[in-house]
Tab-separated table of C-alpha atoms and ligand atoms in Angstrom:
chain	number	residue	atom	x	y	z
A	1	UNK	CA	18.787	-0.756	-19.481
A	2	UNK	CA	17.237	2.903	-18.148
A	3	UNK	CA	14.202	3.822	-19.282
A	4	UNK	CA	12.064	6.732	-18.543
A	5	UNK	CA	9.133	5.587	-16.203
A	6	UNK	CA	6.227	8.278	-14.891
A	7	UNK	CA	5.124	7.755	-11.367
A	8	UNK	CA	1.909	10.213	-10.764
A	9	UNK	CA	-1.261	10.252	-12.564
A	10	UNK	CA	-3.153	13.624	-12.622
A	11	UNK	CA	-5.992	13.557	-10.005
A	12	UNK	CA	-8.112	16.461	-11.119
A	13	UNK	CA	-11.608	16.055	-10.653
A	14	UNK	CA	-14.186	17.098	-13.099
A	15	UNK	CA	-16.910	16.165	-15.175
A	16	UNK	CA	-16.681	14.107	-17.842
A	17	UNK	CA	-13.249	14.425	-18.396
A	18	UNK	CA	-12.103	12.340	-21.886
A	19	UNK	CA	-10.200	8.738	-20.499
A	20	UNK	CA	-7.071	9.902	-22.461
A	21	UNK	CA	-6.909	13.755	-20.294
A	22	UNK	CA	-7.392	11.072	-16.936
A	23	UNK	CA	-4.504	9.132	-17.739
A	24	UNK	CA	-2.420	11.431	-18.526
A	25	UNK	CA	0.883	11.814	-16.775
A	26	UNK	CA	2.949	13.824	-14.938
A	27	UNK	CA	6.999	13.514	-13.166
A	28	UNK	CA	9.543	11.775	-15.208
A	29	UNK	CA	12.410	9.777	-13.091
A	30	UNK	CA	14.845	7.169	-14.953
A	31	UNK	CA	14.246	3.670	-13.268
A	32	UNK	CA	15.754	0.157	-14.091
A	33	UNK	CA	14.362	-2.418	-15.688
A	34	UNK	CA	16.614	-5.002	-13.357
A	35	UNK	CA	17.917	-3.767	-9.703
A	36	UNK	CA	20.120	-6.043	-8.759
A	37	UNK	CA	20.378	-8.578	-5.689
A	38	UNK	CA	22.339	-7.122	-2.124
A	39	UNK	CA	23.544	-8.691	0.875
A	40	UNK	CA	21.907	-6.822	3.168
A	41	UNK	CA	21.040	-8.123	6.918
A	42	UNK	CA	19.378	-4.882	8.208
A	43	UNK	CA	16.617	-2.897	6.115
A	44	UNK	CA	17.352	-0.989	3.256
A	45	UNK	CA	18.949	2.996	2.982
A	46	UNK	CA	15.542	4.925	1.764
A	47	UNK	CA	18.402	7.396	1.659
A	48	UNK	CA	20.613	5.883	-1.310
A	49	UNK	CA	19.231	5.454	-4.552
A	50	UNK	CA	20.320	1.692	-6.119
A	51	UNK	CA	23.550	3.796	-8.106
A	52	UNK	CA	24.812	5.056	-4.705
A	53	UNK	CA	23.354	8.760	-5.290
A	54	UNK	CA	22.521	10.221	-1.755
A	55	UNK	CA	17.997	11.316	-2.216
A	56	UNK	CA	18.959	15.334	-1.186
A	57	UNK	CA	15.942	17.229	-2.560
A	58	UNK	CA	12.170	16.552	-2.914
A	59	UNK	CA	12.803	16.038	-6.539
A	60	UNK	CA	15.112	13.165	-5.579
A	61	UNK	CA	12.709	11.893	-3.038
A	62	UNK	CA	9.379	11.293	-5.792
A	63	UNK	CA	12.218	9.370	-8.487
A	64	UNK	CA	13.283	7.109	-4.994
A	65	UNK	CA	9.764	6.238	-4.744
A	66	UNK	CA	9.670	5.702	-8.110
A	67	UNK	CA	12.702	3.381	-7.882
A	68	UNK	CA	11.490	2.062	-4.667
A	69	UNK	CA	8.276	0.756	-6.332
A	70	UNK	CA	9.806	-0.740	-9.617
A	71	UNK	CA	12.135	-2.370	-6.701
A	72	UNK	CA	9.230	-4.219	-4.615
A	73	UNK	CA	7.308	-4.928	-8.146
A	74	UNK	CA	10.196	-6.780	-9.365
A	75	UNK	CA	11.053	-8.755	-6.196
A	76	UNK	CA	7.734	-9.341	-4.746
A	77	UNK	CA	5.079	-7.587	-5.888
A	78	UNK	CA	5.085	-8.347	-9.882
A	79	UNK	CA	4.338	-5.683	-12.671
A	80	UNK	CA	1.462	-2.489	-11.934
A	81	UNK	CA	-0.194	-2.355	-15.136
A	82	UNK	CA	-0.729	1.000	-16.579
A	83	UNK	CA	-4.108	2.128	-16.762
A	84	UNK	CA	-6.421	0.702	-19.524
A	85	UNK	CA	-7.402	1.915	-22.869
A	86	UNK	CA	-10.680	2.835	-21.823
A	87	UNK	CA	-13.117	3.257	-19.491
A	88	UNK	CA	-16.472	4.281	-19.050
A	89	UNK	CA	-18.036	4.849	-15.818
A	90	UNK	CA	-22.298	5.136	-15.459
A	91	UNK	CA	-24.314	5.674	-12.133
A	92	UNK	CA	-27.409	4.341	-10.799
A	93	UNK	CA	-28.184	5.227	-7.464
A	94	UNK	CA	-25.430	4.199	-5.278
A	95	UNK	CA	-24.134	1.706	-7.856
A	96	UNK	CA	-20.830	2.683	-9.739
A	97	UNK	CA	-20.659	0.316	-13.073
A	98	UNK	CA	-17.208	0.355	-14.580
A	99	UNK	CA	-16.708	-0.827	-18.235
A	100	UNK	CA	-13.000	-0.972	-18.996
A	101	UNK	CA	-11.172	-1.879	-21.977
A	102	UNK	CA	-7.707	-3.472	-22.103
A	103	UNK	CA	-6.483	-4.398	-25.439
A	104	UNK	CA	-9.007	-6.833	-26.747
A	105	UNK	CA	-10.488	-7.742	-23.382
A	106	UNK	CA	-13.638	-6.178	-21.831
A	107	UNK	CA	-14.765	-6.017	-18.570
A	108	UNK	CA	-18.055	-4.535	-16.780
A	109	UNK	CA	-17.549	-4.285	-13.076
A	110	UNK	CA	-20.213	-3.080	-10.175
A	111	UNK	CA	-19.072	-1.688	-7.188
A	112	UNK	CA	-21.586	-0.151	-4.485
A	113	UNK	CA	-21.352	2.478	-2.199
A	114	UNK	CA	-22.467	4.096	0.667
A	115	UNK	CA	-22.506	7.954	1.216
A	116	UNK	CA	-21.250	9.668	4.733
A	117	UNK	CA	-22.606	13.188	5.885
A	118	UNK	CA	-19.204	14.801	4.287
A	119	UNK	CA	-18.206	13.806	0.681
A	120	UNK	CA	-15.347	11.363	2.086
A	121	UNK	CA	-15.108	7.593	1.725
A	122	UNK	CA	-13.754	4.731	2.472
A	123	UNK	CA	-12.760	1.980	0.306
A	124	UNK	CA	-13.384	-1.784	2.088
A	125	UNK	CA	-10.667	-4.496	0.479
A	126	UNK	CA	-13.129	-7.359	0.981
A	127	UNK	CA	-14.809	-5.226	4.085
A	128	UNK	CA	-14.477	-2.853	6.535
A	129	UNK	CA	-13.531	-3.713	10.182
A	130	UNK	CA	-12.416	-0.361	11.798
A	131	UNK	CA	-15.412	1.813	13.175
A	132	UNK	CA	-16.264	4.373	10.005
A	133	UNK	CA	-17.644	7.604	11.353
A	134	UNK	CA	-21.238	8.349	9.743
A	135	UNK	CA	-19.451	11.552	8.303
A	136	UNK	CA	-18.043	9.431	5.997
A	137	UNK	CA	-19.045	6.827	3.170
A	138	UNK	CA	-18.158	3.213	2.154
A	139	UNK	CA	-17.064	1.871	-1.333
A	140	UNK	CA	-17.092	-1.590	-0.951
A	141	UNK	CA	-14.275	-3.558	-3.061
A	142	UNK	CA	-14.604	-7.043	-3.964
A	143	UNK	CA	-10.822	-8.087	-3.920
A	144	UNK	CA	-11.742	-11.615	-4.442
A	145	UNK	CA	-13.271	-11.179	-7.854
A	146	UNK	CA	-10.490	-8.732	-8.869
A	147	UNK	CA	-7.893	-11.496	-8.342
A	148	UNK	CA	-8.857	-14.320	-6.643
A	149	UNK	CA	-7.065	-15.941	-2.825
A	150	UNK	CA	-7.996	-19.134	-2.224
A	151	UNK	CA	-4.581	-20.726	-2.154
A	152	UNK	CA	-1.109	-20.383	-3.556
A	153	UNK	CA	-2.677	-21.938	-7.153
A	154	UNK	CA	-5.343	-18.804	-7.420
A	155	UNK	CA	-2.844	-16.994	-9.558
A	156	UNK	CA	-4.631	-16.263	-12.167
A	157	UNK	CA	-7.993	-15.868	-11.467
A	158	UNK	CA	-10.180	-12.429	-11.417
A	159	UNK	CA	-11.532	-10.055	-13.270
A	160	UNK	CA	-7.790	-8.342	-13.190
A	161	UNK	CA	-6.272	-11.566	-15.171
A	162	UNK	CA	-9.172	-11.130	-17.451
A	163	UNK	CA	-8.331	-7.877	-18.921
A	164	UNK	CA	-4.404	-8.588	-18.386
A	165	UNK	CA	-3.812	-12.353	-19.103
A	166	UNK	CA	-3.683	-15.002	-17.050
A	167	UNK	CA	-0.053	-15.115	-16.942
A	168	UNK	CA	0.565	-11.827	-15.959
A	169	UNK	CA	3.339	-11.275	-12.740
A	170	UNK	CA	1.150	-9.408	-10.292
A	171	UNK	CA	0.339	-10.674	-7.441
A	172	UNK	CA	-3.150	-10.610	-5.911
A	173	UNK	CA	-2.206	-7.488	-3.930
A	174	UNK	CA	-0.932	-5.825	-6.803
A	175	UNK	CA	-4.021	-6.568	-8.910
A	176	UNK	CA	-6.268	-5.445	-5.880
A	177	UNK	CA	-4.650	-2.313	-6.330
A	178	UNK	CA	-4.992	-2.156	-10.138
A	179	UNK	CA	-8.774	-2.772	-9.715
A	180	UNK	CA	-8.747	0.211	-6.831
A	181	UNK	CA	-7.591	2.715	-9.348
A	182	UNK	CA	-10.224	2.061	-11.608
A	183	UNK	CA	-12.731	2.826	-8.991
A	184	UNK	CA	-10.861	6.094	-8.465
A	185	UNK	CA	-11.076	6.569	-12.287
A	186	UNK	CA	-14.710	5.961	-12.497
A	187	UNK	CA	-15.895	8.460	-9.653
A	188	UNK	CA	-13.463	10.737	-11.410
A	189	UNK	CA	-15.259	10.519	-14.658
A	190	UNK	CA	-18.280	10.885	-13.014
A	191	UNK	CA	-17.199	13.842	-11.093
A	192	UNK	CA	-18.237	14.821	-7.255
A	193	UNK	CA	-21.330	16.258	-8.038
A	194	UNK	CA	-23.185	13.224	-9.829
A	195	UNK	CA	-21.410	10.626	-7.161
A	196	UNK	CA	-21.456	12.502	-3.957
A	197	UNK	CA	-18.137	11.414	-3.194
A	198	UNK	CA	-15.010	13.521	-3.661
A	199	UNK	CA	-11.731	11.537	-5.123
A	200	UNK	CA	-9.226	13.633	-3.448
A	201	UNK	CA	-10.667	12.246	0.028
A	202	UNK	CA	-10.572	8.621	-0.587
A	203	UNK	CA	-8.855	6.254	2.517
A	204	UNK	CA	-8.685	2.632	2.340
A	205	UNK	CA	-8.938	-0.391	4.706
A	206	UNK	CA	-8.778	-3.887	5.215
A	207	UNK	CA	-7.881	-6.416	7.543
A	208	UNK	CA	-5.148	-9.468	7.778
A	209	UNK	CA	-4.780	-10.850	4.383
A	210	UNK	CA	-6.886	-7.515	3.285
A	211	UNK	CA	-4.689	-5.367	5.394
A	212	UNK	CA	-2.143	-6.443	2.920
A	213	UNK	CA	-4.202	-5.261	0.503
A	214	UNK	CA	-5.017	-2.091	2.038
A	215	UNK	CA	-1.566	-1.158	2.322
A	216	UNK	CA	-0.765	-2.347	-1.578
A	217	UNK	CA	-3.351	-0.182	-3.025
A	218	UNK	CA	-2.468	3.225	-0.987
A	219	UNK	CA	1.208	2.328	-1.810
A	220	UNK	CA	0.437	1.903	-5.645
A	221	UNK	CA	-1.886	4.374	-5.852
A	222	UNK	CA	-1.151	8.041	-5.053
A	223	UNK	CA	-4.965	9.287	-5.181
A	224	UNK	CA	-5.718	7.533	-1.818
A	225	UNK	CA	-5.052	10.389	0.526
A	226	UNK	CA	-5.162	7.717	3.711
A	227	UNK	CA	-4.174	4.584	4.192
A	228	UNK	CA	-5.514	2.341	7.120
A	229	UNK	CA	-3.828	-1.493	7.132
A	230	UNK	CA	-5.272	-3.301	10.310
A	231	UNK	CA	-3.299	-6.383	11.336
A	232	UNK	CA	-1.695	-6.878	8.235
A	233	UNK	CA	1.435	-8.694	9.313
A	234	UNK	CA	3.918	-10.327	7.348
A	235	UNK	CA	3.275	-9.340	3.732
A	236	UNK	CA	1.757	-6.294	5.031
A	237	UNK	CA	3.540	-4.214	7.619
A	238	UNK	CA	6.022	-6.693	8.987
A	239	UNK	CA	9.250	-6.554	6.974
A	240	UNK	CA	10.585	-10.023	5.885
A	241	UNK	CA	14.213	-9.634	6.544
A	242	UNK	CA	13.334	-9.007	10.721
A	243	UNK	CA	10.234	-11.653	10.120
A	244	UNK	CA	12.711	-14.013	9.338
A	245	UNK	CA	15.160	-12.806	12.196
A	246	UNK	CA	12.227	-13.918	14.803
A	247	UNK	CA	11.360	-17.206	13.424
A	248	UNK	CA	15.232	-18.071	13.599
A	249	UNK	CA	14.539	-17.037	17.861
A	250	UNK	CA	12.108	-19.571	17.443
A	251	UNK	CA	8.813	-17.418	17.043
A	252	UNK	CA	5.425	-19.116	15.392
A	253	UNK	CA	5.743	-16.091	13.038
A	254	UNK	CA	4.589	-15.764	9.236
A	255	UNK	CA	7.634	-15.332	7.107
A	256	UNK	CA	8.522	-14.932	3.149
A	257	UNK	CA	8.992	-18.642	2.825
A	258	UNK	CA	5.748	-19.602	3.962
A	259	UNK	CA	3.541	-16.928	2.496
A	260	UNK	CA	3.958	-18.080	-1.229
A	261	UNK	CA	3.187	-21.243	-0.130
A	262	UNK	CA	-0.462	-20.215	1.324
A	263	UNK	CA	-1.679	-17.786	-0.785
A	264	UNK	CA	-1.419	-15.987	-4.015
A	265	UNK	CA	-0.922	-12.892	-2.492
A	266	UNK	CA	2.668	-12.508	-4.213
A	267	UNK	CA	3.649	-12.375	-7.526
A	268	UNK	CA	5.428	-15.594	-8.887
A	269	UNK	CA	8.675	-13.295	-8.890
A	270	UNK	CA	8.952	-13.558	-5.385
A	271	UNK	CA	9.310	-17.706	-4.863
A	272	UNK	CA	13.072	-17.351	-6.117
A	273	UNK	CA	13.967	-15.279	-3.371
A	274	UNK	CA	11.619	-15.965	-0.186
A	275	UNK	CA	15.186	-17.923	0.956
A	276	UNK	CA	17.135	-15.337	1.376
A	277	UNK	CA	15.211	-12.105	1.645
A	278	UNK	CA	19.011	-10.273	2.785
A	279	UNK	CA	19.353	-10.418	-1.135
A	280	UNK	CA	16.392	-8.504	-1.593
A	281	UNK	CA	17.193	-4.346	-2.351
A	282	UNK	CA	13.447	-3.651	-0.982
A	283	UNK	CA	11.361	-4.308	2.553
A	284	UNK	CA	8.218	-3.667	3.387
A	285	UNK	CA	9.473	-0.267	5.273
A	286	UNK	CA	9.366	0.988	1.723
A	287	UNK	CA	5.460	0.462	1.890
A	288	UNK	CA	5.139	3.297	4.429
A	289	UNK	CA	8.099	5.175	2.317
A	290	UNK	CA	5.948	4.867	-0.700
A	291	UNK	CA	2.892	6.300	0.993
A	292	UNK	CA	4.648	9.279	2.191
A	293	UNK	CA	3.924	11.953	2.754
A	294	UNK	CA	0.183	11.306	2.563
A	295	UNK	CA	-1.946	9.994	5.388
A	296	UNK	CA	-1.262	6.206	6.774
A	297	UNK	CA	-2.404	4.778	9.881
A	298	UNK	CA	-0.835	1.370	10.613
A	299	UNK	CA	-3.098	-0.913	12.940
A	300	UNK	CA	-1.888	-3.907	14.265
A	301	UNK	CA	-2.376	-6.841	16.910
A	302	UNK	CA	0.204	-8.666	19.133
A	303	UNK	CA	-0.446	-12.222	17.788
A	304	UNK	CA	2.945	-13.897	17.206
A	305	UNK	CA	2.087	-14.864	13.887
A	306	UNK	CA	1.464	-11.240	12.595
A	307	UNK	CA	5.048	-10.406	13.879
A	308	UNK	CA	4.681	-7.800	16.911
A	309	UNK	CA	8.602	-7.229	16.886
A	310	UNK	CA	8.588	-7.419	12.785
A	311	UNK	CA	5.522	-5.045	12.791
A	312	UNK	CA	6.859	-2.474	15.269
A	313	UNK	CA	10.280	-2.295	13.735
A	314	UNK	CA	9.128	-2.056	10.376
A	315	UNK	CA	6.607	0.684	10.484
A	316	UNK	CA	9.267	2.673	13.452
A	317	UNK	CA	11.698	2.501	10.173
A	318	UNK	CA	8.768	3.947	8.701
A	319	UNK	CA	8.151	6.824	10.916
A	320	UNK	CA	11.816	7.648	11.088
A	321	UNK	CA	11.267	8.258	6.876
A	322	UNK	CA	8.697	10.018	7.262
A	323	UNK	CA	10.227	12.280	10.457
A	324	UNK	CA	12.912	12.780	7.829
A	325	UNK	CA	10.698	13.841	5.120
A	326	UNK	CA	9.250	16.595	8.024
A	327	UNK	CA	5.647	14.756	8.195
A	328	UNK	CA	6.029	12.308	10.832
A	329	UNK	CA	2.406	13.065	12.393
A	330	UNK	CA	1.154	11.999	8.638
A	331	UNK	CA	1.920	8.409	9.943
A	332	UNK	CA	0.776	6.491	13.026
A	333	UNK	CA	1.595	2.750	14.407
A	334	UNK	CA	-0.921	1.598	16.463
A	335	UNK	CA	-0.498	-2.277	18.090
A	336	UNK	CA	-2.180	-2.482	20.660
A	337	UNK	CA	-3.152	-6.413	21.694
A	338	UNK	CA	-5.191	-8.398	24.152
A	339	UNK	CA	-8.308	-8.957	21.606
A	340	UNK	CA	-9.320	-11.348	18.768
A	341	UNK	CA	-7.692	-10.897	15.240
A	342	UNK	CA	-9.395	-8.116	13.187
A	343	UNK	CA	-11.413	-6.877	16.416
A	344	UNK	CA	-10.927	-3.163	16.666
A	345	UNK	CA	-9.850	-1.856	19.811
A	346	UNK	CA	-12.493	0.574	20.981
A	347	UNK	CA	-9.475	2.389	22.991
A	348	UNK	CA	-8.072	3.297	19.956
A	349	UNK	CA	-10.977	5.104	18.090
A	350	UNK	CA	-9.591	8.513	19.006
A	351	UNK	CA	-6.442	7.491	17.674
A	352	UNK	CA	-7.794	6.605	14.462
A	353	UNK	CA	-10.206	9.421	13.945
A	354	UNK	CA	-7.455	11.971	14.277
A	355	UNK	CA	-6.305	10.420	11.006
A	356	UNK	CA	-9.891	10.259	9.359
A	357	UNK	CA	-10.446	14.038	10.387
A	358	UNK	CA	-7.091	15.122	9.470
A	359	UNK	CA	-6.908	13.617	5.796
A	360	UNK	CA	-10.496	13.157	5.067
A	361	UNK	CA	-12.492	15.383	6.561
A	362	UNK	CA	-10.067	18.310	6.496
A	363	UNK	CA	-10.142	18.948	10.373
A	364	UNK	CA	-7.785	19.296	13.156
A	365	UNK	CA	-4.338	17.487	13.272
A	366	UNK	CA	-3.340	13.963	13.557
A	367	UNK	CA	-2.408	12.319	17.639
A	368	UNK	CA	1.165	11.513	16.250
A	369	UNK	CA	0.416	7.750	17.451
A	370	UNK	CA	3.549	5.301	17.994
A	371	UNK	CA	2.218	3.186	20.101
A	372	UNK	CA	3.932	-0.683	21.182
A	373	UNK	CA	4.105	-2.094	24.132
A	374	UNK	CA	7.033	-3.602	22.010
A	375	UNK	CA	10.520	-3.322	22.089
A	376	UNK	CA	12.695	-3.001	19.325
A	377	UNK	CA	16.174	-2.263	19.470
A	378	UNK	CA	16.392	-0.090	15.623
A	379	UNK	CA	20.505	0.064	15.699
A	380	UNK	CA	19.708	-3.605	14.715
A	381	UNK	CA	17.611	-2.604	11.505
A	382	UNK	CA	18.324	1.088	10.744
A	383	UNK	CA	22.009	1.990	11.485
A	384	UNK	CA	23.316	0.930	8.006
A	385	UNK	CA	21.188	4.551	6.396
A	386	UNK	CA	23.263	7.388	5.303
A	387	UNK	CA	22.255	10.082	7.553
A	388	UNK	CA	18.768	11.310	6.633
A	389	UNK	CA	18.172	14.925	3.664
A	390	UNK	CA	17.675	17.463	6.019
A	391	UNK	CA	16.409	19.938	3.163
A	392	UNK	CA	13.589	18.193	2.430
A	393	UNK	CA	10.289	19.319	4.275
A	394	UNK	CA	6.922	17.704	2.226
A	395	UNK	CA	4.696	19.423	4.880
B	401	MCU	C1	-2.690	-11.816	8.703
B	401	MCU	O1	-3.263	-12.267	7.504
B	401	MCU	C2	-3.447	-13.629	7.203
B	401	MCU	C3	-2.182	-14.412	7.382
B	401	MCU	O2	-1.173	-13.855	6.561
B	401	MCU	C4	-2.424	-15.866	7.011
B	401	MCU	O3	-1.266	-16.647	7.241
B	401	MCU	C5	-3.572	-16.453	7.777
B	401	MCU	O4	-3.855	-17.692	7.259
B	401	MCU	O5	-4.701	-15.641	7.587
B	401	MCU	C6	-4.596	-14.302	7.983
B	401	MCU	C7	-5.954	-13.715	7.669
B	401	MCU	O6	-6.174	-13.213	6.590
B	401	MCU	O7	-6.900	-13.909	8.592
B	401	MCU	C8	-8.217	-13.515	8.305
């Protein structure tokens, strides 16, 4: 069955703007209800949609994402609710109180903030471990209370399963990036002038299992205008098929099968396929695809359990999409190892504020990072694309 899906939500910032004139949508691409299983050892074409159809124009590019996202939330990710019925956003001092409506179920959530020197921010998924410059303020997200990650039996749990049921498919990640989006709403509704903080310069963050996070809520969400996953790994920037390729070399590495054994991170969708992830018609390459063209630095760490090989691979299939899409400076890779897990490099601060100053702050131009002390042989992973659109320049 084809249905017509919408992919973008109107990000105009004003004051006071009715919930209805928020939420409502623009872009109309047909998506499927049911993709269907491949056999598929190397990562998926970005290029193809799932009927064959070569992506030629930018047109073609936004209904691939949206295809690409209905893809990873039907595999792995489990459903993206819409938004809700209502919300209501109030201020008091730095405290932004959310009261949203979903159906019959109420919530009231706090979330505090901090305010930079500029009007940028940065959300924290459960914290922020990356040096923020003072130009620019924190919103700090309390994932755990959104949907809850204690252990693979959390599903469930948070204020996300409140308003949605308990049974609902997402996965913690997913729901973490539900629960974003109403933070976006609120300082929306509230406008720049009452919060200080300006929507359209929002990153995010987050580190390991919240570097997952990080990179599920600027995937899902396409007011974040920079995304910053640090040492995400598998789940996160490592893609499962070559995750599962290095544990068969004999690496200590996280792979699909273990994860949904851990943690709830995944939607229960995903434990029917973990096996045999060359059946899968997504990886996590199409996180980076999905963020494109916007802002996205990828930090990571060369612990064998995060996947350095996986990692590198995954987000160089990345940059090659986003080359393609004539924005590869929009995306950097940055692994560089020799420290404890989640401990930011201080070498790579430059790096990173290229990105902050290019997408939040409005300055300058990104350093174009790829940096691995990795090899990765990409024939292995990338030579089954159709050759990339050349007509299509998001810049
Ligand atoms: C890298 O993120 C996770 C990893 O996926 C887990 O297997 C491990 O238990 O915890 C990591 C983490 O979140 O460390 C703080």
């Amino acid at each position: 069955m084809r249905f017509i899906t919408s992919a973008l939500l109107v990000a105009t910032p004003a004051l006071a703007i009715p919930a209805a004139e928020i939420f409502s949508r623009q872009g109309t691409c047909a998506t499927s209800s049911n993709y269907a299983a491949v056999n598929e050892k190397q990562l998926p074409d970005p290029w193809k949609f799932a009927d064959g159809k070569p992506v030629a124009t930018a047109a073609d590019w936004t209904c691939r994402q949206a295809e690409m996202s209905k893809m990873l939330q039907q595999y792995e990710l489990g459903d993206l609710p819409g938004p809700p019925d209502s919300l209501t956003a109030t201020l008091s001092g730095t405290t932004l109180t959310l009261n949203i409506k979903v159906g019959s179920n109420s919530k009231t959530v706090a979330v505090t903030f901090s305010k930079g020197s500029s009007q940028a921010a940065i959300i924290g998924v459960g914290g922020i471990s990356i040096p923020v410059p003072s130009s620019v303020g924190k919103i700090n997200f309390g994932n755990d209370a959104c949907a809850a990650q204690q252990n693979s039996g959390s599903h469930g749990s948070g204020w996300f399963f409140d308003l949605h049921g308990k049974s609902h498919s997402a996965g913690a990640t997913t729901a973490w990036a539900w629960c974003v989006g109403r933070i976006i709403d609120g300082l929306e509704q509230l406008g720049v002038e009452k919060t200080g903080i300006d929507p359209k310069k929002l990153g995010v963050t987050g580190c390991s299992r919240n570097g997952k996070g990080a990179f599920m809520v600027g995937a899902l969400n396409p007011r974040i205008a920079l995304t910053i996953p640090q040492e995400s790994g598998s789940g996160g920037a490592a893609c499962w098929r070559i995750s599962d390729s290095e544990k068969s070399k004999g690496k200590n590495i996280q792979t699909a099968s273990q994860i949904v054994g851990e943690n709830a991170w995944f939607s229960p969708k995903f434990n029917s396929v973990t096996g045999k992830t060359s059946t899968i018609p997504e990886d996590h390459h199409f996180l980076a695809a999905l963020v494109a063209p916007r802002g996205l630095f990828v930090i990571e760490n060369d612990i064998d359990w995060l996947g350095p090989v996986s990692t590198t691979a995954c987000m160089k299939a990345g940059r090659q999409i986003y080359k393609a899409l004539g924005v590869g400076p929009n995306m950097g890779f940055s692994l560089v190892g020799g420290h404890s897990h989640c401990q930011f490099p201080s070498g790579t601060t430059e790096n990173l504020n290229s990105y902050i100053n290019t997408f939040l702050l409005g300055q300058g131009k990104t350093n174009d990072v790829e940096t691995s002390k990795t090899t990765v042989n990409m024939a292995d992973w990338t030579s089954n694309w159709s050759a990339a659109p050349t007509g299509i320049k998001l810049a």
